[in-house]
Coordinates of C-alpha atoms in Angstrom, one line a residue:
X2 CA 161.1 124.5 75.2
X3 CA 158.3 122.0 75.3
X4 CA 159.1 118.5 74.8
X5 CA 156.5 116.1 73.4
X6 CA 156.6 114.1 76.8
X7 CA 155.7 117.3 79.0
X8 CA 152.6 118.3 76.0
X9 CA 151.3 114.9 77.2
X10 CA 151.8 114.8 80.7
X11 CA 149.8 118.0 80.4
X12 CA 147.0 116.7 78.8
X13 CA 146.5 114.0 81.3
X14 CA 147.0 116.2 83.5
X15 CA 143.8 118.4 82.3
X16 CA 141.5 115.0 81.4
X17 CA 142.6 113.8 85.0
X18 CA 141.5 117.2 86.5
X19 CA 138.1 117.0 84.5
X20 CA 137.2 113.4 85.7
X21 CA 137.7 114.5 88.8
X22 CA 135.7 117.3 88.8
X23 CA 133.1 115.4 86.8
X24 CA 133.4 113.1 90.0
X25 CA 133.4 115.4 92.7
X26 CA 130.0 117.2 91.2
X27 CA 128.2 113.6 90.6
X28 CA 129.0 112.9 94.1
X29 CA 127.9 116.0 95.7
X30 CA 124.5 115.5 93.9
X31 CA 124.0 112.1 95.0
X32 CA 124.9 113.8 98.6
X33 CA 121.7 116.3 98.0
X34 CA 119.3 113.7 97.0
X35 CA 120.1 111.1 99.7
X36 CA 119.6 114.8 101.9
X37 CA 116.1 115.2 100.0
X38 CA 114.8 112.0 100.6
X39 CA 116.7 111.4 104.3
X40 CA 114.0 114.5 104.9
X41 CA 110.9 113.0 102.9
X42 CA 112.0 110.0 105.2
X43 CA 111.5 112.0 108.5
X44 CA 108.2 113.7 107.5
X45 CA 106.2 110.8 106.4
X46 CA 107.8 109.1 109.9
X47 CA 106.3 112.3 111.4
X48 CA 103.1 112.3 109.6
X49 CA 102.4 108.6 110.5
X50 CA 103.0 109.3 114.1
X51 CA 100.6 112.3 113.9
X52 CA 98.1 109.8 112.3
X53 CA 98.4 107.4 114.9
X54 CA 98.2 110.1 117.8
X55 CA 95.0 110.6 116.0
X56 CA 93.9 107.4 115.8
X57 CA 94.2 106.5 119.2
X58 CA 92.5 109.8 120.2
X59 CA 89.8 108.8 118.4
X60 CA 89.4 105.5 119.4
X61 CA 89.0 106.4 123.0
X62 CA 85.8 103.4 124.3
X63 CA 84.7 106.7 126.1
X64 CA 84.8 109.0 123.3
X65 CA 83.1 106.3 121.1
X66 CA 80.7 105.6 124.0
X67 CA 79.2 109.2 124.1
X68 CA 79.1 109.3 120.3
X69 CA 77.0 106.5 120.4
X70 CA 74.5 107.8 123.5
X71 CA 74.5 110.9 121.4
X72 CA 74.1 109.3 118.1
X73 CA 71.6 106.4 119.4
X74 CA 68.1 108.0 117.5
X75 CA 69.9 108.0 114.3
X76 CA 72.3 104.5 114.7
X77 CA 69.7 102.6 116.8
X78 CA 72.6 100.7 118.0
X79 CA 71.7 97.5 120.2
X80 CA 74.1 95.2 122.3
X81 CA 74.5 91.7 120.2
X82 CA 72.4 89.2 122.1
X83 CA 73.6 85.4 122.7
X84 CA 71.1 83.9 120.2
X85 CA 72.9 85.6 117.2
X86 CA 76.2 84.8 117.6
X87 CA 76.3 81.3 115.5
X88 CA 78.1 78.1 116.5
X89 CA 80.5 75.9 114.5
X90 CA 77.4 73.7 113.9
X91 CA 75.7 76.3 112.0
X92 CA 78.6 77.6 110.0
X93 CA 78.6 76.7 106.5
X94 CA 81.7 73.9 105.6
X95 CA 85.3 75.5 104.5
X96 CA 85.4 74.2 101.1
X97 CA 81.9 72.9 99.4
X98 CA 82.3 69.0 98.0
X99 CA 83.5 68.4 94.7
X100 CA 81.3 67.4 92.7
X101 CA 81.2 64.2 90.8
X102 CA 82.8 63.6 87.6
X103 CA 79.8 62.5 85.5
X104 CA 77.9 66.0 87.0
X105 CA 81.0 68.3 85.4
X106 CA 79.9 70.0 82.0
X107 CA 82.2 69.2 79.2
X108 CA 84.7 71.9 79.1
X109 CA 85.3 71.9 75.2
X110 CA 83.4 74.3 73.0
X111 CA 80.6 73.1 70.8
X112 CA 80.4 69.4 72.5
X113 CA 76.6 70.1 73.0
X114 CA 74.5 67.5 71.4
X115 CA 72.7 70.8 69.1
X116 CA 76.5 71.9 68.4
X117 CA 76.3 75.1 70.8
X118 CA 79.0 75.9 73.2
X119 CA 78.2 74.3 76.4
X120 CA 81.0 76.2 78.4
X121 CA 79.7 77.9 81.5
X122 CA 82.1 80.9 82.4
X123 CA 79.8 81.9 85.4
X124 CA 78.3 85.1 84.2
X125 CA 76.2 83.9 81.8
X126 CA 73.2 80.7 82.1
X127 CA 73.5 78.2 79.5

């Protein structure tokens, strides 16, 4: 005869069984997707050093050199001379001056003496 103890005992037995199960298949999932991308993982590696293989192939100064004796009607490539290469002097500056406060448009709509709005957003000429 069953006693109320061993009905329970049972029944955590069977939820204990079904986590566990419920654990087991979540896990082996998680095993075939860290598979999956572990493989997505080794092709694009693969792929990238194909597509630097091919970059350096084509790359070659000699291969580019006969491309360019072949291609020289059509490109009318010429070596840079000394004269157009610029120097610092000639450069224009990093950053431009600021310019001086009292040249600065106001920046607050409709302060124009007519009561239009005076602010310049660039892609427009007041």
């Amino acid at each position: 005869m069953l006693r109320p103890l061993d009905i329970v005992l049972i029944l955590v037995m069977a939820a204990t069984a079904a986590v566990t199960y419920t654990i087991k298949y979540s896990a082996e999932a998680t095993l075939d997707e860290v598979r999956r991308l572990d493989d997505q993982i080794a092709l694009e590696k693969n792929t990238i050093d194909l597509l630097e293989a091919d970059q350096a192939l084509l790359t070659q100064p000699a291969r580019l050199s006969r491309l360019a004796e072949y291609y020289a009607d059509e490109l009318q490539l010429q070596p840079a001379e000394p004269e157009q290469i610029a120097t610092l002097d000639q450069l224009p500056p990093i950053a431009p001056e600021p310019p001086a406060e009292e040249d600065l448009p106001p920046l607050m709509a409709g302060t124009a003496p007519d009561g239009t709005d005076v602010v310049i957003t660039g892609s427009v000429t007041p």
